[in-house]
Tab-separated table of C-alpha atoms in Angstrom:
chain	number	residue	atom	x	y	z
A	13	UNK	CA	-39.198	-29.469	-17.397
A	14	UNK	CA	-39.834	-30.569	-20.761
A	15	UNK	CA	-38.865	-33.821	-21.708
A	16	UNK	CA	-36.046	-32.765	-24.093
A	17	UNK	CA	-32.787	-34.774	-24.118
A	18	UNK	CA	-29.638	-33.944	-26.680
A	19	UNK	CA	-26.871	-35.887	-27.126
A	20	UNK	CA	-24.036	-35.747	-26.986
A	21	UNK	CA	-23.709	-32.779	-24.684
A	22	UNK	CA	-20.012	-32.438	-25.939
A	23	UNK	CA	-18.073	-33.039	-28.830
A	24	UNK	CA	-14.317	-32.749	-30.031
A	25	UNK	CA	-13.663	-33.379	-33.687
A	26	UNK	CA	-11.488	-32.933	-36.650
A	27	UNK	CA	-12.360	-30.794	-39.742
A	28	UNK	CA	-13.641	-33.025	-42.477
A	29	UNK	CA	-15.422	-35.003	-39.917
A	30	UNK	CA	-19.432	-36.143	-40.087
A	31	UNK	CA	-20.822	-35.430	-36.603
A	32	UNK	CA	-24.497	-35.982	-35.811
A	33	UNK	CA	-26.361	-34.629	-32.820
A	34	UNK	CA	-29.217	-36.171	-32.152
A	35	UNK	CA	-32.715	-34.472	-29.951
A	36	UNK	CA	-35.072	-36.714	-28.588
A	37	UNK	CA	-38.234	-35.266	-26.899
A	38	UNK	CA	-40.877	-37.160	-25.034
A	39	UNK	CA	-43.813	-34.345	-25.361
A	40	UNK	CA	-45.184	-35.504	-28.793
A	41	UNK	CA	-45.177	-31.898	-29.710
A	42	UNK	CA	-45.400	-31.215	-33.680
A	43	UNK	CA	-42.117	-28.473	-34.009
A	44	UNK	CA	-38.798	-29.151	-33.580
A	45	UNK	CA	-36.134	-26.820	-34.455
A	46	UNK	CA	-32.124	-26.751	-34.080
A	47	UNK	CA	-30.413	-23.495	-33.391
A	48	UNK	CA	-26.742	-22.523	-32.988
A	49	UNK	CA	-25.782	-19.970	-30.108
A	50	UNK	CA	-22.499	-18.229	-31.062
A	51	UNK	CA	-20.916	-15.090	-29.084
A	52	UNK	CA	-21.956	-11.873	-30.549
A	53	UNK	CA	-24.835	-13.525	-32.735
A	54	UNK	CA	-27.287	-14.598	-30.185
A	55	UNK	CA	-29.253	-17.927	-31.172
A	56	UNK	CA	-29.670	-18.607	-35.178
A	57	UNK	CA	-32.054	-21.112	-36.690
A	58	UNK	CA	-30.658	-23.533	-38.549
A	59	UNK	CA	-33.335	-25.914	-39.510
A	60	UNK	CA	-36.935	-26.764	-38.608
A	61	UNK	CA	-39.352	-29.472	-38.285
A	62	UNK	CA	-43.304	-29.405	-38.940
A	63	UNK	CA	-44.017	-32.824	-39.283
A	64	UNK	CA	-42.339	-36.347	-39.607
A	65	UNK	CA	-40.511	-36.401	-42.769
A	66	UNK	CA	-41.510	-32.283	-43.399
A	67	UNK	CA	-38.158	-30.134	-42.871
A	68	UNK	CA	-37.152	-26.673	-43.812
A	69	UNK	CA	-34.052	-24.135	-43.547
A	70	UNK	CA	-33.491	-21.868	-41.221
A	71	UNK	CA	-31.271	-18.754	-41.497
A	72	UNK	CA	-28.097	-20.417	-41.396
A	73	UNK	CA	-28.838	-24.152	-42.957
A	74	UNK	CA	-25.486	-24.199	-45.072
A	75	UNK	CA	-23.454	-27.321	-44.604
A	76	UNK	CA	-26.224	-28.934	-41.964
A	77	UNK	CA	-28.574	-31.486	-42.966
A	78	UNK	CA	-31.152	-32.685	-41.023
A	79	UNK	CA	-33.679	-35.719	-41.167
A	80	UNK	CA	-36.755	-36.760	-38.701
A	81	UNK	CA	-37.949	-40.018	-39.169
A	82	UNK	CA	-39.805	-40.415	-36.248
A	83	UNK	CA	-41.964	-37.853	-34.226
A	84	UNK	CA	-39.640	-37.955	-30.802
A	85	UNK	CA	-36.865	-37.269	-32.923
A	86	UNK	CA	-34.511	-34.466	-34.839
A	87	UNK	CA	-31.199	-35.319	-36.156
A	88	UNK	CA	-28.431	-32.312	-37.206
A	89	UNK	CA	-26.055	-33.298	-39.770
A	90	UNK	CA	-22.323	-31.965	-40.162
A	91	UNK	CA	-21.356	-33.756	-43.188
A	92	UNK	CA	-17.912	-32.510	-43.094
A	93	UNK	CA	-17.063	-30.571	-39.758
A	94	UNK	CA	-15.481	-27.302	-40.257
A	95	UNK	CA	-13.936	-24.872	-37.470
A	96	UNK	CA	-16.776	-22.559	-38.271
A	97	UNK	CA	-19.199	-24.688	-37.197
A	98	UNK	CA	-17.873	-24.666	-33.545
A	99	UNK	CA	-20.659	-23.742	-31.405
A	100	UNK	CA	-23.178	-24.798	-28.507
A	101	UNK	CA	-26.309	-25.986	-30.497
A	102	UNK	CA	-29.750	-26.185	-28.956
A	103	UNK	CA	-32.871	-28.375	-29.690
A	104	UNK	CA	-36.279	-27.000	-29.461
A	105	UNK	CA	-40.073	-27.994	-29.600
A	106	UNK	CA	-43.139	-26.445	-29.535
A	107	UNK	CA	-46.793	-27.812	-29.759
A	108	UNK	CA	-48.999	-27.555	-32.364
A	109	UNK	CA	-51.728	-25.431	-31.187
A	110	UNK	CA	-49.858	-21.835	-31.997
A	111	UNK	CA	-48.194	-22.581	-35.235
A	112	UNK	CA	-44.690	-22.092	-35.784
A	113	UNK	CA	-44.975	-18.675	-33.181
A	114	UNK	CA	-45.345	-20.408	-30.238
A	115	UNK	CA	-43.847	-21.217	-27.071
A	116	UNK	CA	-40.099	-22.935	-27.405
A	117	UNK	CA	-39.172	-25.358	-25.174
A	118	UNK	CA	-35.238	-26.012	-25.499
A	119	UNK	CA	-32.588	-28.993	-24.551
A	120	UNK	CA	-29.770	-27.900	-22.626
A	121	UNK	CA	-27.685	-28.211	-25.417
A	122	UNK	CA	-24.594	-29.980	-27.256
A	123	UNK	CA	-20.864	-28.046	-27.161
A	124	UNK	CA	-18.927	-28.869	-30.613
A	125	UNK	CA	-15.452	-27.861	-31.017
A	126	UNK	CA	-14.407	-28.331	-34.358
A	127	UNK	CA	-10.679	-28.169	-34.174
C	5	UNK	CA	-33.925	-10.722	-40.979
C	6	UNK	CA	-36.343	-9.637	-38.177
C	7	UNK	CA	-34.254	-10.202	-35.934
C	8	UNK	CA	-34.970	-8.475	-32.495
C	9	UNK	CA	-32.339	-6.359	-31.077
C	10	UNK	CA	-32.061	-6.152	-26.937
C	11	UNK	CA	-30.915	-3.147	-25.409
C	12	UNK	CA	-28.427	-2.462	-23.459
C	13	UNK	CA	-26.294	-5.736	-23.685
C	14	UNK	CA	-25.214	-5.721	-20.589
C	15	UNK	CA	-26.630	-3.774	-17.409
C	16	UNK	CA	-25.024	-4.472	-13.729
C	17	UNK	CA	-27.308	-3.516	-10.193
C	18	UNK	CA	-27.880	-4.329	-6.858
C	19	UNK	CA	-30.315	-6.590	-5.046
C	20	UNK	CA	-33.547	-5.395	-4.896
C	21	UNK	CA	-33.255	-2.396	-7.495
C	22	UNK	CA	-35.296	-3.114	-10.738
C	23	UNK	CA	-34.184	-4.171	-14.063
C	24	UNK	CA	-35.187	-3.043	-17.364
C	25	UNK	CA	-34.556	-4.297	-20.985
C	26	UNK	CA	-35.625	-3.154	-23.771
C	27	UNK	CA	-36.139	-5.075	-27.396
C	28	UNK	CA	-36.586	-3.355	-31.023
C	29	UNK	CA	-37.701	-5.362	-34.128
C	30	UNK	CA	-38.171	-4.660	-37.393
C	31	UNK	CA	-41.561	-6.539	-39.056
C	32	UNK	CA	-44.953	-6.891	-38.034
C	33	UNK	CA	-45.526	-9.560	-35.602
C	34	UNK	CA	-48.123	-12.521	-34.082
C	35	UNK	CA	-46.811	-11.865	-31.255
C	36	UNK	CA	-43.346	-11.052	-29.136
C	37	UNK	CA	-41.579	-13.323	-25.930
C	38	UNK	CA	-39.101	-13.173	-24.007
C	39	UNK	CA	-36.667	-16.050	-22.431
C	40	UNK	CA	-34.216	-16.206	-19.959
C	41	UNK	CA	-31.102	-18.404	-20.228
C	42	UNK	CA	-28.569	-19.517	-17.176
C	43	UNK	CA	-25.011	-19.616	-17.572
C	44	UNK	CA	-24.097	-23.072	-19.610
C	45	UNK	CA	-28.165	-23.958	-19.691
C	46	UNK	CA	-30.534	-24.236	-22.057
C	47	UNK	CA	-33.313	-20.592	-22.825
C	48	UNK	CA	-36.337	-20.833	-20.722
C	49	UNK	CA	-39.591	-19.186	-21.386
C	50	UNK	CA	-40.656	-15.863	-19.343
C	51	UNK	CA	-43.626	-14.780	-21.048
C	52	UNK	CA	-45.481	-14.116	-24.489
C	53	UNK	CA	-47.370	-10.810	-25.301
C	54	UNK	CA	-49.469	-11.067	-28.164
C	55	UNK	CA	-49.532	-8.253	-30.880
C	56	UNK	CA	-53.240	-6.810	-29.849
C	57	UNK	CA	-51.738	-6.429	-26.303
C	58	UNK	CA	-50.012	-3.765	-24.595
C	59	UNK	CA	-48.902	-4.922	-21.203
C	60	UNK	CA	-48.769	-8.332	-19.453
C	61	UNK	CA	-47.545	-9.244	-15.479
C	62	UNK	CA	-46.196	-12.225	-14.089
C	63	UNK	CA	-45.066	-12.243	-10.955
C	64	UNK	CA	-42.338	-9.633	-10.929
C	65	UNK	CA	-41.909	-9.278	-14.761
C	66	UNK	CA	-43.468	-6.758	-16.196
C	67	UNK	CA	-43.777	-6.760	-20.780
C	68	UNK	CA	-44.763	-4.051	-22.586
C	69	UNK	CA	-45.270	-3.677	-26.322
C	70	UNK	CA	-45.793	-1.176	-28.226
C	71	UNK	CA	-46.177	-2.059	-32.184
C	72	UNK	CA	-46.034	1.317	-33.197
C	73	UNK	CA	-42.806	1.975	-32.621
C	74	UNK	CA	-42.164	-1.890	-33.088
C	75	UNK	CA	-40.356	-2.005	-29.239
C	76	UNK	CA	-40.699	-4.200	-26.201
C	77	UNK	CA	-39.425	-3.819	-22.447
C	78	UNK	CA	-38.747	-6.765	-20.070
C	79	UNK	CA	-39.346	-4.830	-16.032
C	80	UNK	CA	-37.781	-6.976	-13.444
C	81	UNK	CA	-39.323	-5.153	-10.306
C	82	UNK	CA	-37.026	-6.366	-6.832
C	83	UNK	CA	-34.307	-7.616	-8.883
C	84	UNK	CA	-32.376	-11.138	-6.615
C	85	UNK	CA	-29.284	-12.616	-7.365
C	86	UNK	CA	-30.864	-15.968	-8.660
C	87	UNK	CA	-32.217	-13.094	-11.936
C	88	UNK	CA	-28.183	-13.062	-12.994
C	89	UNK	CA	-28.963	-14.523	-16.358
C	90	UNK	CA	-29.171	-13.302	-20.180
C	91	UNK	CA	-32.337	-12.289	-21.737
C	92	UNK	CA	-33.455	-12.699	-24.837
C	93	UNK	CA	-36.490	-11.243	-26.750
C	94	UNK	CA	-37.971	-13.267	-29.667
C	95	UNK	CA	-40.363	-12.574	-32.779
C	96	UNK	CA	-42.250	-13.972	-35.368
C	97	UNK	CA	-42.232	-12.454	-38.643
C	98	UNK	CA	-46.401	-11.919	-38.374
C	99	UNK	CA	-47.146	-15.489	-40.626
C	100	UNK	CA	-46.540	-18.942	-39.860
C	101	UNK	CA	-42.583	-18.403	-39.306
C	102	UNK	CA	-40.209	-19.692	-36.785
C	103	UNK	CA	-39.498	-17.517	-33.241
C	104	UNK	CA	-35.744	-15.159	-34.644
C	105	UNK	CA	-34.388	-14.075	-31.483
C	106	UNK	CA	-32.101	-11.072	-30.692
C	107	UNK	CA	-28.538	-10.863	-29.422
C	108	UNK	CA	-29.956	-10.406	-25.344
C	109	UNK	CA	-28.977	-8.661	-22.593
C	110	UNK	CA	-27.008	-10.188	-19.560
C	111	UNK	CA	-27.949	-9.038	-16.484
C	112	UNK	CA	-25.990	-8.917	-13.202
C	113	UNK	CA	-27.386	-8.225	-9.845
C	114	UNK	CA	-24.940	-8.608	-7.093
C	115	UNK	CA	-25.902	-9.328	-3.804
């Protein structure tokens, strides 16, 4: 298995709330990416990584920030938790060698209930 | 979006019949994979099929693709218990763009 680890698995918070979840791989691969998983929607990107410091949106990037400071790892942002934003979110990476297209390897992901 | 769409979303059969799932998109693509994804676990990998490519094994799954009609199937051949998952197809957008995946398909095979 890849060496993917998010934290924390599971979260209960209050609307208005900051929350941070937090992806830390041990592959060294170049892409990281965060994507929400909601019933009916399948899995959405929310934001991506290409680089240390180099971050972009995904489809659904309103009200999530995101910040990578350091190769092994991609922070999501909530700055102020709302009950839409209750969802299991997943961490992914993927090496270099294919670009953006390539092979995801994904965390087992972190529950937030946003009540 | 480009987002893939999986057909049926839901199919139900018994051990040991096959399984077939079928995946539509809408832009030109690198190439086309599908994952598999346990109840409460993260998606895991199945296979890629590149856009020049028109049919790829591994072990008992079975991708097709056919760009002209811009469609994909997933074959499970001997179908177990242990395939009870969802399955998900995902594209490119035919550039340098993140995987969009579809909606899936969960499949049940009871024992």
């Amino acid at each position: 298995d890849a060496g993917i680890t998010q934290s924390p698995r599971h979260k209960v918070t209050e609307t208005g709330t900051p929350v941070t979840l937090r992806c830390h791989q041990t592959e060294n691969h170049r892409y990281m990416y965060w994507y929400r998983q909601d019933p009916g929607h399948g899995l959405r990107l929310i934001h991506y990584s290409y680089g240390v410091k180099d971050t972009d949106k995904g489809e659904v990037s309103d009200g999530y920030s995101v910040s990578r400071s350091k190769t092994e790892d991609f922070l999501l942002t909530l700055e102020s938790a709302t009950s839409s934003q209750t969802s299991v979110y997943f961490c992914a990476i993927s090496e270099a060698t294919r670009g953006l297209s390539g092979e995801l390897f994904f965390g087992e992901g972190s529950r937030l209930t946003v009540l | 979006s480009q987002q893939g769409e999986e057909d049926p979303q839901a199919l139900s059969i018994q051990e040991g019949e096959n399984a077939t799932m079928n995946c539509s998109y809408k832009t030109s693509i690198n190439n086309l994979q599908w994952y598999r994804q346990n109840s409460g676990r993260g998606l895991v990998h199945l296979i890629l099929i590149r856009s020049n490519e028109r049919e790829k094994h591994s072990g008992r799954l079975r991708v097709t693709l056919d760009t002209s009609k811009k469609s994909s199937s997933l074959l499970i051949t001997a179908s177990r218990a242990a395939d009870t998952a969802s399955y998900f197809c995902a594209t490119d957008g035919g550039g340098n763009t993140p995987l969009v995946f579809g909606k899936g398909t969960r499949l049940s095979v009871i024992a």
